[in-house]
Amino acid sequence: MNIGGRIREIRKQSGLKINQLAETVGIDRVYLSDIERGKSTPSLKTLEAICTALNISLSDFFAEQGQELDPEIRRLVDTVKKLTPEQREYLQKLLETISNN
């Protein structure tokens, strides 16, 4: 499942309407809708805010439902949590560059 689909799934399980989640996170409802439909990709900062609003950790967000997150990925997520916002932005750009090649 993609990031947007996972957000939608968790949001619905939480009983939140899209406008409620968007307001809590501080983003536009249309933007959140685009994320859920796979038309936009959230920044790491936005994804963290969405996870916080949904009461889920980033690690759990990326875990398959009913499965533990791979320890290697969990370590990566834990490391990313320690980065400054500027470092996270740089990392996100780096990962996008790598994945596009």
CSV table of N, CA and C in Angstrom, one decimal:
chain,number,residue,atom,x,y,z
A,1,MET,N,0.9,-1.2,0.0
A,1,MET,CA,0.0,0.0,0.0
A,1,MET,C,0.9,1.2,0.0
A,2,ASN,N,0.5,2.3,-0.7
A,2,ASN,CA,1.3,3.5,-0.8
A,2,ASN,C,1.0,4.4,0.5
A,3,ILE,N,1.8,5.4,0.6
A,3,ILE,CA,1.7,6.3,1.8
A,3,ILE,C,0.3,6.9,1.9
A,4,GLY,N,-0.2,7.4,0.8
A,4,GLY,CA,-1.5,8.0,0.9
A,4,GLY,C,-2.6,7.0,1.3
A,5,GLY,N,-2.6,5.8,0.7
A,5,GLY,CA,-3.5,4.8,1.0
A,5,GLY,C,-3.5,4.4,2.5
A,6,ARG,N,-2.2,4.4,3.0
A,6,ARG,CA,-2.1,4.0,4.4
A,6,ARG,C,-2.6,5.1,5.3
A,7,ILE,N,-2.4,6.4,4.9
A,7,ILE,CA,-3.0,7.5,5.7
A,7,ILE,C,-4.5,7.4,5.7
A,8,ARG,N,-5.1,7.2,4.6
A,8,ARG,CA,-6.5,7.1,4.5
A,8,ARG,C,-7.0,5.9,5.3
A,9,GLU,N,-6.4,4.8,5.3
A,9,GLU,CA,-6.8,3.6,6.0
A,9,GLU,C,-6.8,3.9,7.5
A,10,ILE,N,-5.7,4.5,8.0
A,10,ILE,CA,-5.6,4.8,9.5
A,10,ILE,C,-6.6,5.9,9.9
A,11,ARG,N,-6.7,6.9,9.0
A,11,ARG,CA,-7.7,8.0,9.3
A,11,ARG,C,-9.1,7.4,9.5
A,12,LYS,N,-9.5,6.6,8.6
A,12,LYS,CA,-10.8,6.0,8.6
A,12,LYS,C,-11.0,5.1,9.9
A,13,GLN,N,-9.9,4.3,10.2
A,13,GLN,CA,-10.0,3.5,11.4
A,13,GLN,C,-10.1,4.3,12.6
A,14,SER,N,-9.6,5.6,12.6
A,14,SER,CA,-9.6,6.5,13.7
A,14,SER,C,-10.9,7.2,13.8
A,15,GLY,N,-11.8,7.1,12.7
A,15,GLY,CA,-13.1,7.7,12.7
A,15,GLY,C,-13.0,9.2,12.4
A,16,LEU,N,-11.9,9.6,11.8
A,16,LEU,CA,-11.7,11.0,11.4
A,16,LEU,C,-12.2,11.3,10.0
A,17,LYS,N,-12.8,12.5,9.8
A,17,LYS,CA,-13.1,12.9,8.4
A,17,LYS,C,-11.8,13.6,7.9
A,18,ILE,N,-11.7,13.7,6.6
A,18,ILE,CA,-10.5,14.3,6.0
A,18,ILE,C,-10.3,15.7,6.4
A,19,ASN,N,-11.4,16.5,6.6
A,19,ASN,CA,-11.2,17.9,7.0
A,19,ASN,C,-10.8,18.0,8.4
A,20,GLN,N,-11.2,17.0,9.3
A,20,GLN,CA,-10.8,17.1,10.7
A,20,GLN,C,-9.3,16.8,10.8
A,21,LEU,N,-8.8,15.8,10.0
A,21,LEU,CA,-7.3,15.5,10.1
A,21,LEU,C,-6.5,16.7,9.5
A,22,ALA,N,-7.0,17.2,8.4
A,22,ALA,CA,-6.3,18.3,7.7
A,22,ALA,C,-6.2,19.5,8.7
A,23,GLU,N,-7.3,19.8,9.4
A,23,GLU,CA,-7.3,20.9,10.3
A,23,GLU,C,-6.3,20.7,11.5
A,24,THR,N,-6.3,19.5,12.0
A,24,THR,CA,-5.4,19.1,13.1
A,24,THR,C,-4.0,19.2,12.7
A,25,VAL,N,-3.7,18.8,11.5
A,25,VAL,CA,-2.3,18.8,11.0
A,25,VAL,C,-1.9,20.2,10.6
A,26,GLY,N,-2.8,21.0,10.2
A,26,GLY,CA,-2.5,22.4,9.8
A,26,GLY,C,-2.2,22.5,8.3
A,27,ILE,N,-2.9,21.6,7.5
A,27,ILE,CA,-2.7,21.6,6.1
A,27,ILE,C,-4.0,21.7,5.4
A,28,ASP,N,-4.0,22.1,4.1
A,28,ASP,CA,-5.2,22.2,3.4
A,28,ASP,C,-5.9,20.9,3.1
A,29,ARG,N,-7.2,20.8,3.2
A,29,ARG,CA,-8.0,19.6,3.0
A,29,ARG,C,-7.7,19.0,1.6
A,30,VAL,N,-7.6,19.9,0.6
A,30,VAL,CA,-7.4,19.4,-0.8
A,30,VAL,C,-6.0,18.8,-0.9
A,31,TYR,N,-5.0,19.4,-0.2
A,31,TYR,CA,-3.7,18.8,-0.2
A,31,TYR,C,-3.7,17.4,0.4
A,32,LEU,N,-4.4,17.3,1.5
A,32,LEU,CA,-4.4,16.0,2.2
A,32,LEU,C,-5.2,15.0,1.3
A,33,SER,N,-6.2,15.4,0.6
A,33,SER,CA,-6.9,14.5,-0.3
A,33,SER,C,-5.9,14.1,-1.5
A,34,ASP,N,-5.1,15.0,-2.0
A,34,ASP,CA,-4.2,14.7,-3.0
A,34,ASP,C,-3.1,13.6,-2.5
A,35,ILE,N,-2.7,13.8,-1.2
A,35,ILE,CA,-1.8,12.8,-0.6
A,35,ILE,C,-2.5,11.5,-0.6
A,36,GLU,N,-3.7,11.4,-0.1
A,36,GLU,CA,-4.4,10.1,0.1
A,36,GLU,C,-4.6,9.5,-1.3
A,37,ARG,N,-4.8,10.2,-2.3
A,37,ARG,CA,-5.0,9.7,-3.6
A,37,ARG,C,-3.7,9.4,-4.4
A,38,GLY,N,-2.6,9.7,-3.8
A,38,GLY,CA,-1.3,9.5,-4.4
A,38,GLY,C,-0.9,10.5,-5.5
A,39,LYS,N,-1.6,11.7,-5.5
A,39,LYS,CA,-1.3,12.7,-6.4
A,39,LYS,C,-0.2,13.6,-5.8
A,40,SER,N,0.0,13.6,-4.5
A,40,SER,CA,1.1,14.4,-3.9
A,40,SER,C,1.8,13.5,-2.9
A,41,THR,N,3.0,13.9,-2.6
A,41,THR,CA,3.8,13.2,-1.6
A,41,THR,C,4.1,14.1,-0.5
A,42,PRO,N,3.8,13.7,0.7
A,42,PRO,CA,4.0,14.6,1.9
A,42,PRO,C,5.5,14.7,2.2
A,43,SER,N,5.9,15.8,2.7
A,43,SER,CA,7.3,16.0,3.2
A,43,SER,C,7.4,15.1,4.5
A,44,LEU,N,8.5,14.8,4.9
A,44,LEU,CA,8.7,14.1,6.2
A,44,LEU,C,8.1,14.8,7.3
A,45,LYS,N,8.2,16.1,7.4
A,45,LYS,CA,7.6,16.9,8.4
A,45,LYS,C,6.1,16.8,8.4
A,46,THR,N,5.5,16.8,7.3
A,46,THR,CA,4.1,16.7,7.2
A,46,THR,C,3.6,15.3,7.6
A,47,LEU,N,4.4,14.3,7.1
A,47,LEU,CA,4.0,12.9,7.5
A,47,LEU,C,4.1,12.7,9.0
A,48,GLU,N,5.1,13.3,9.6
A,48,GLU,CA,5.2,13.2,11.1
A,48,GLU,C,4.0,13.8,11.7
A,49,ALA,N,3.6,15.0,11.2
A,49,ALA,CA,2.5,15.7,11.8
A,49,ALA,C,1.2,14.9,11.6
A,50,ILE,N,1.1,14.2,10.5
A,50,ILE,CA,-0.1,13.4,10.2
A,50,ILE,C,-0.1,12.2,11.2
A,51,CYS,N,1.1,11.6,11.4
A,51,CYS,CA,1.2,10.4,12.3
A,51,CYS,C,0.9,10.8,13.7
A,52,THR,N,1.4,12.0,14.1
A,52,THR,CA,1.1,12.5,15.5
A,52,THR,C,-0.4,12.7,15.6
A,53,ALA,N,-1.1,13.3,14.7
A,53,ALA,CA,-2.5,13.5,14.7
A,53,ALA,C,-3.3,12.2,14.8
A,54,LEU,N,-2.7,11.2,14.1
A,54,LEU,CA,-3.4,9.9,14.1
A,54,LEU,C,-3.0,9.0,15.3
A,55,ASN,N,-2.1,9.5,16.2
A,55,ASN,CA,-1.6,8.8,17.3
A,55,ASN,C,-0.9,7.5,16.9
A,56,ILE,N,0.0,7.6,16.0
A,56,ILE,CA,0.7,6.5,15.5
A,56,ILE,C,2.2,6.9,15.3
A,57,SER,N,3.1,6.1,15.6
A,57,SER,CA,4.5,6.4,15.4
A,57,SER,C,4.9,6.2,13.9
A,58,LEU,N,5.9,6.9,13.4
A,58,LEU,CA,6.4,6.7,12.1
A,58,LEU,C,6.7,5.2,11.8
A,59,SER,N,7.4,4.6,12.8
A,59,SER,CA,7.7,3.2,12.7
A,59,SER,C,6.5,2.3,12.4
A,60,ASP,N,5.5,2.6,13.2
A,60,ASP,CA,4.2,1.8,13.1
A,60,ASP,C,3.5,2.1,11.8
A,61,PHE,N,3.6,3.4,11.4
A,61,PHE,CA,3.0,3.8,10.1
A,61,PHE,C,3.5,2.9,9.0
A,62,PHE,N,4.8,2.7,9.0
A,62,PHE,CA,5.4,1.9,7.9
A,62,PHE,C,5.4,0.4,8.0
A,63,ALA,N,5.0,0.0,9.2
A,63,ALA,CA,4.9,-1.5,9.5
A,63,ALA,C,3.6,-2.0,8.7
A,64,GLU,N,3.8,-3.2,8.2
A,64,GLU,CA,2.6,-3.8,7.6
A,64,GLU,C,1.6,-4.1,8.7
A,65,GLN,N,0.4,-4.0,8.4
A,65,GLN,CA,-0.7,-4.2,9.4
A,65,GLN,C,-0.5,-5.6,10.0
A,66,GLY,N,-0.4,-5.7,11.3
A,66,GLY,CA,-0.2,-7.0,12.0
A,66,GLY,C,1.2,-7.5,11.9
A,67,GLN,N,2.1,-6.8,11.4
A,67,GLN,CA,3.5,-7.3,11.4
A,67,GLN,C,4.4,-6.3,12.0
A,68,GLU,N,5.5,-6.8,12.6
A,68,GLU,CA,6.6,-5.9,13.1
A,68,GLU,C,7.3,-5.3,12.0
A,69,LEU,N,7.8,-4.1,12.2
A,69,LEU,CA,8.7,-3.4,11.2
A,69,LEU,C,10.0,-4.1,11.3
A,70,ASP,N,10.6,-4.3,10.1
A,70,ASP,CA,11.9,-4.9,9.9
A,70,ASP,C,12.9,-4.1,10.8
A,71,PRO,N,13.7,-4.8,11.6
A,71,PRO,CA,14.6,-4.0,12.5
A,71,PRO,C,15.5,-3.0,11.8
A,72,GLU,N,16.0,-3.3,10.6
A,72,GLU,CA,16.8,-2.4,9.9
A,72,GLU,C,16.1,-1.1,9.6
A,73,ILE,N,14.8,-1.2,9.2
A,73,ILE,CA,14.0,-0.1,8.8
A,73,ILE,C,13.7,0.7,10.1
A,74,ARG,N,13.4,0.0,11.2
A,74,ARG,CA,13.1,0.7,12.5
A,74,ARG,C,14.3,1.5,12.9
A,75,ARG,N,15.5,1.0,12.7
A,75,ARG,CA,16.8,1.7,13.1
A,75,ARG,C,16.9,3.0,12.2
A,76,LEU,N,16.5,2.8,10.9
A,76,LEU,CA,16.6,4.0,10.0
A,76,LEU,C,15.6,5.1,10.5
A,77,VAL,N,14.4,4.6,10.8
A,77,VAL,CA,13.3,5.6,11.3
A,77,VAL,C,13.8,6.2,12.6
A,78,ASP,N,14.3,5.5,13.5
A,78,ASP,CA,14.8,6.0,14.8
A,78,ASP,C,15.9,7.0,14.6
A,79,THR,N,16.8,6.8,13.6
A,79,THR,CA,17.9,7.7,13.3
A,79,THR,C,17.3,9.0,12.7
A,80,VAL,N,16.3,8.9,11.8
A,80,VAL,CA,15.7,10.0,11.2
A,80,VAL,C,15.1,10.9,12.2
A,81,LYS,N,14.5,10.3,13.2
A,81,LYS,CA,13.8,11.1,14.3
A,81,LYS,C,14.8,12.0,15.0
A,82,LYS,N,16.1,11.7,15.0
A,82,LYS,CA,17.1,12.5,15.7
A,82,LYS,C,17.7,13.6,14.9
A,83,LEU,N,17.3,13.7,13.6
A,83,LEU,CA,17.8,14.7,12.7
A,83,LEU,C,17.1,16.0,12.9
A,84,THR,N,17.8,17.1,12.6
A,84,THR,CA,17.1,18.4,12.6
A,84,THR,C,16.2,18.5,11.4
A,85,PRO,N,15.3,19.5,11.4
A,85,PRO,CA,14.4,19.6,10.2
A,85,PRO,C,15.2,19.9,8.9
A,86,GLU,N,16.3,20.6,9.0
A,86,GLU,CA,17.1,20.9,7.8
A,86,GLU,C,17.7,19.6,7.3
A,87,GLN,N,18.2,18.8,8.3
A,87,GLN,CA,18.8,17.5,7.9
A,87,GLN,C,17.8,16.5,7.3
A,88,ARG,N,16.6,16.6,7.8
A,88,ARG,CA,15.5,15.7,7.3
A,88,ARG,C,15.2,16.1,5.9
A,89,GLU,N,15.1,17.4,5.6
A,89,GLU,CA,14.8,17.9,4.3
A,89,GLU,C,15.9,17.5,3.3
A,90,TYR,N,17.1,17.6,3.7
A,90,TYR,CA,18.2,17.2,2.9
A,90,TYR,C,18.1,15.7,2.6
A,91,LEU,N,17.9,14.9,3.6
A,91,LEU,CA,17.8,13.5,3.5
A,91,LEU,C,16.6,13.1,2.5
A,92,GLN,N,15.5,13.8,2.6
A,92,GLN,CA,14.4,13.5,1.8
A,92,GLN,C,14.7,13.8,0.3
A,93,LYS,N,15.4,14.9,0.1
A,93,LYS,CA,15.8,15.2,-1.3
A,93,LYS,C,16.8,14.2,-1.8
A,94,LEU,N,17.7,13.8,-1.0
A,94,LEU,CA,18.7,12.8,-1.4
A,94,LEU,C,18.0,11.5,-1.7
A,95,LEU,N,17.1,11.0,-0.9
A,95,LEU,CA,16.4,9.8,-1.2
A,95,LEU,C,15.6,9.9,-2.4
A,96,GLU,N,14.9,11.0,-2.7
A,96,GLU,CA,14.2,11.2,-3.9
A,96,GLU,C,15.1,11.1,-5.1
A,97,THR,N,16.3,11.7,-5.0
A,97,THR,CA,17.2,11.7,-6.1
A,97,THR,C,17.7,10.2,-6.4
A,98,ILE,N,18.0,9.5,-5.3
A,98,ILE,CA,18.5,8.1,-5.4
A,98,ILE,C,17.4,7.3,-6.0
A,99,SER,N,16.1,7.4,-5.6
A,99,SER,CA,15.0,6.6,-6.0
A,99,SER,C,14.6,6.9,-7.5
A,100,ASN,N,14.9,8.0,-8.0
A,100,ASN,CA,14.6,8.4,-9.3
A,100,ASN,C,15.7,7.9,-10.3
A,101,ASN,N,16.8,7.4,-9.8
A,101,ASN,CA,17.8,6.9,-10.7
A,101,ASN,C,17.9,5.4,-10.8
